[in-house]
Amino acid sequence: MNTLLVCTSVSHGNTRRVAAAMTEVLAARVVAPHEVTAAEVAAHDLVGFGSGVFSQRMHPDLLAFVRALPTASGRAFVFATSGLPEIPFAPYTRALVRLLEGRGYAVEDTFTCRAFDTWAPFRLVGGIRKHRPDAGDLSAARAFATRLRA
């Protein structure tokens, strides 16, 4: 399976660490949105799209990249890291999933985990989730990737 991970990881490298764990299983290449073209994305059997969460939203660079993709068909998944949990009635991955589905992708699943976060109010106390993603989170990311291969 030819897999690509498009990842925006800007604050502490949390999302990039999760992507790296997934590549151990998927043998995928990890790129930032500005490092890949729409044609390269379309050439892959499975594409993961991931970022950290900022104010309950995926990173704007990743969202803009997906909005610019031409309509295509293919398999995709979404992954995210955040200091705070998803709100059940408004998961932060939902907007990206809908955007991908609108571009013609079949979104197979989503993966989220907690991560070190120094967003505005948390900076005052040195951040939250200082040791995340941890070994358990990275193991869960590998298990998630294994299920995608099935």
mmCIF file of C-alpha atoms in Angstrom:
data_model
loop_
_atom_site.group_PDB
_atom_site.id
_atom_site.type_symbol
_atom_site.label_atom_id
_atom_site.label_comp_id
_atom_site.label_asym_id
_atom_site.label_seq_id
_atom_site.Cartn_x
_atom_site.Cartn_y
_atom_site.Cartn_z
ATOM 1 C CA MET A 1 0.000 0.000 0.000
ATOM 2 C CA ASN A 2 1.342 3.397 -1.025
ATOM 3 C CA THR A 3 0.732 5.763 1.925
ATOM 4 C CA LEU A 4 1.404 9.446 2.546
ATOM 5 C CA LEU A 5 0.938 11.482 5.724
ATOM 6 C CA VAL A 6 0.341 15.213 5.330
ATOM 7 C CA CYS A 7 1.105 16.704 8.713
ATOM 8 C CA THR A 8 1.228 20.174 10.210
ATOM 9 C CA SER A 9 3.132 20.089 13.496
ATOM 10 C CA VAL A 10 4.145 23.554 14.631
ATOM 11 C CA SER A 11 4.234 23.967 18.401
ATOM 12 C CA HIS A 12 6.116 21.118 20.064
ATOM 13 C CA GLY A 13 6.400 18.390 17.405
ATOM 14 C CA ASN A 14 3.621 16.361 19.021
ATOM 15 C CA THR A 15 1.744 15.566 15.833
ATOM 16 C CA ARG A 16 4.970 14.764 13.984
ATOM 17 C CA ARG A 17 5.827 12.195 16.688
ATOM 18 C CA VAL A 18 2.434 10.535 16.235
ATOM 19 C CA ALA A 19 2.934 10.539 12.459
ATOM 20 C CA ALA A 20 6.372 8.957 12.901
ATOM 21 C CA ALA A 21 4.841 6.157 14.990
ATOM 22 C CA MET A 22 2.271 5.514 12.257
ATOM 23 C CA THR A 23 4.987 5.354 9.600
ATOM 24 C CA GLU A 24 6.585 2.455 11.453
ATOM 25 C CA VAL A 25 3.543 0.416 10.422
ATOM 26 C CA LEU A 26 2.509 2.106 7.183
ATOM 27 C CA ALA A 27 5.985 2.709 5.694
ATOM 28 C CA ALA A 28 4.692 6.146 4.753
ATOM 29 C CA ARG A 29 6.399 9.398 3.937
ATOM 30 C CA VAL A 30 5.530 12.355 6.194
ATOM 31 C CA VAL A 31 5.325 15.789 4.571
ATOM 32 C CA ALA A 32 4.074 19.241 5.447
ATOM 33 C CA PRO A 33 1.333 20.650 3.203
ATOM 34 C CA HIS A 34 3.787 23.006 1.464
ATOM 35 C CA GLU A 35 6.092 20.079 0.616
ATOM 36 C CA VAL A 36 3.632 18.118 -1.536
ATOM 37 C CA THR A 37 1.476 18.691 -4.597
ATOM 38 C CA ALA A 38 -2.099 17.639 -5.211
ATOM 39 C CA ALA A 39 -0.836 15.224 -7.887
ATOM 40 C CA GLU A 40 1.440 13.530 -5.354
ATOM 41 C CA VAL A 41 -1.449 13.193 -2.911
ATOM 42 C CA ALA A 42 -3.645 11.647 -5.612
ATOM 43 C CA ALA A 43 -0.936 9.100 -6.451
ATOM 44 C CA HIS A 44 -1.251 7.412 -3.042
ATOM 45 C CA ASP A 45 -3.620 4.617 -2.010
ATOM 46 C CA LEU A 46 -4.065 5.993 1.501
ATOM 47 C CA VAL A 47 -3.461 9.532 2.768
ATOM 48 C CA GLY A 48 -3.433 10.645 6.384
ATOM 49 C CA PHE A 49 -4.067 14.283 7.251
ATOM 50 C CA GLY A 50 -3.033 15.475 10.691
ATOM 51 C CA SER A 51 -2.284 18.487 12.830
ATOM 52 C CA GLY A 52 -2.342 19.838 16.313
ATOM 53 C CA VAL A 53 -5.539 21.455 17.492
ATOM 54 C CA PHE A 54 -5.753 25.211 17.926
ATOM 55 C CA SER A 55 -8.860 26.646 19.604
ATOM 56 C CA GLN A 56 -10.784 23.420 18.894
ATOM 57 C CA ARG A 57 -9.807 23.489 15.182
ATOM 58 C CA MET A 58 -7.278 21.714 13.038
ATOM 59 C CA HIS A 59 -4.393 23.901 11.832
ATOM 60 C CA PRO A 60 -5.449 26.471 9.182
ATOM 61 C CA ASP A 61 -2.568 25.507 6.846
ATOM 62 C CA LEU A 62 -3.800 21.917 6.680
ATOM 63 C CA LEU A 63 -7.401 22.987 6.146
ATOM 64 C CA ALA A 64 -6.371 25.377 3.340
ATOM 65 C CA PHE A 65 -4.337 22.618 1.696
ATOM 66 C CA VAL A 66 -7.290 20.220 1.711
ATOM 67 C CA ARG A 67 -9.648 22.925 0.416
ATOM 68 C CA ALA A 68 -7.294 23.415 -2.543
ATOM 69 C CA LEU A 69 -7.193 19.718 -3.476
ATOM 70 C CA PRO A 70 -9.096 18.811 -6.621
ATOM 71 C CA THR A 71 -11.988 16.409 -6.310
ATOM 72 C CA ALA A 72 -10.616 12.894 -6.257
ATOM 73 C CA SER A 73 -11.362 9.463 -4.955
ATOM 74 C CA GLY A 74 -9.241 7.659 -2.462
ATOM 75 C CA ARG A 75 -8.882 6.472 1.091
ATOM 76 C CA ALA A 76 -8.001 8.910 3.854
ATOM 77 C CA PHE A 77 -7.787 9.203 7.612
ATOM 78 C CA VAL A 78 -7.438 12.096 10.044
ATOM 79 C CA PHE A 79 -5.217 12.349 13.107
ATOM 80 C CA ALA A 80 -4.765 15.064 15.702
ATOM 81 C CA THR A 81 -3.050 15.954 18.954
ATOM 82 C CA SER A 82 -4.487 18.281 21.568
ATOM 83 C CA GLY A 83 -4.008 19.272 25.163
ATOM 84 C CA LEU A 84 -7.752 19.148 25.742
ATOM 85 C CA PRO A 85 -10.208 16.364 24.919
ATOM 86 C CA GLU A 86 -12.617 16.556 22.021
ATOM 87 C CA ILE A 87 -16.066 17.834 22.860
ATOM 88 C CA PRO A 88 -18.370 14.877 22.076
ATOM 89 C CA PHE A 89 -21.039 16.944 20.315
ATOM 90 C CA ALA A 90 -18.449 18.930 18.293
ATOM 91 C CA PRO A 91 -15.268 16.902 17.679
ATOM 92 C CA TYR A 92 -12.428 19.001 16.309
ATOM 93 C CA THR A 93 -11.742 16.430 13.595
ATOM 94 C CA ARG A 94 -15.257 16.744 12.156
ATOM 95 C CA ALA A 95 -14.601 19.781 9.938
ATOM 96 C CA LEU A 96 -11.589 18.133 8.277
ATOM 97 C CA VAL A 97 -13.439 14.841 7.811
ATOM 98 C CA ARG A 98 -16.324 16.657 6.122
ATOM 99 C CA LEU A 99 -13.936 18.668 3.987
ATOM 100 C CA LEU A 100 -12.170 15.504 2.806
ATOM 101 C CA GLU A 101 -15.468 13.759 2.095
ATOM 102 C CA GLY A 102 -16.537 16.797 0.089
ATOM 103 C CA ARG A 103 -13.353 16.396 -1.984
ATOM 104 C CA GLY A 104 -14.313 12.772 -2.717
ATOM 105 C CA TYR A 105 -12.212 10.917 -0.139
ATOM 106 C CA ALA A 106 -13.544 7.980 1.851
ATOM 107 C CA VAL A 107 -12.429 8.837 5.382
ATOM 108 C CA GLU A 108 -11.862 5.539 7.118
ATOM 109 C CA ASP A 109 -11.257 6.661 10.682
ATOM 110 C CA THR A 110 -9.808 9.293 12.992
ATOM 111 C CA PHE A 111 -7.140 9.103 15.673
ATOM 112 C CA THR A 112 -6.623 11.621 18.458
ATOM 113 C CA CYS A 113 -4.433 11.745 21.520
ATOM 114 C CA ARG A 114 -3.479 14.217 24.193
ATOM 115 C CA ALA A 115 -0.292 16.226 23.809
ATOM 116 C CA PHE A 116 1.823 18.902 25.449
ATOM 117 C CA ASP A 117 -0.008 22.200 25.119
ATOM 118 C CA THR A 118 1.165 25.734 25.919
ATOM 119 C CA TRP A 119 -1.797 27.602 24.447
ATOM 120 C CA ALA A 120 -2.401 31.031 26.026
ATOM 121 C CA PRO A 121 -3.828 30.299 29.495
ATOM 122 C CA PHE A 122 -1.796 27.096 29.899
ATOM 123 C CA ARG A 123 1.452 28.944 29.228
ATOM 124 C CA LEU A 124 1.063 30.686 32.590
ATOM 125 C CA VAL A 125 1.509 27.339 34.381
ATOM 126 C CA GLY A 126 4.154 25.943 32.030
ATOM 127 C CA GLY A 127 1.690 24.044 29.859
ATOM 128 C CA ILE A 128 -0.430 20.946 30.301
ATOM 129 C CA ARG A 129 0.139 17.315 29.325
ATOM 130 C CA LYS A 130 3.895 17.878 29.513
ATOM 131 C CA HIS A 131 4.864 14.276 28.835
ATOM 132 C CA ARG A 132 2.385 13.543 26.056
ATOM 133 C CA PRO A 133 2.228 11.964 23.616
ATOM 134 C CA ASP A 134 3.762 9.208 25.709
ATOM 135 C CA ALA A 135 4.689 5.596 24.932
ATOM 136 C CA GLY A 136 1.057 4.520 25.341
ATOM 137 C CA ASP A 137 -0.140 7.170 22.886
ATOM 138 C CA LEU A 138 2.486 6.189 20.321
ATOM 139 C CA SER A 139 1.601 2.522 20.761
ATOM 140 C CA ALA A 140 -2.062 3.413 20.175
ATOM 141 C CA ALA A 141 -1.053 5.308 17.019
ATOM 142 C CA ARG A 142 0.785 2.210 15.740
ATOM 143 C CA ALA A 143 -2.262 0.021 16.545
ATOM 144 C CA PHE A 144 -4.499 2.480 14.696
ATOM 145 C CA ALA A 145 -2.193 2.324 11.662
ATOM 146 C CA THR A 146 -2.262 -1.473 11.784
ATOM 147 C CA ARG A 147 -6.079 -1.429 11.570
ATOM 148 C CA LEU A 148 -5.856 0.845 8.510
ATOM 149 C CA ARG A 149 -3.706 -1.739 6.725
ATOM 150 C CA ALA A 150 -6.324 -4.461 7.164
#
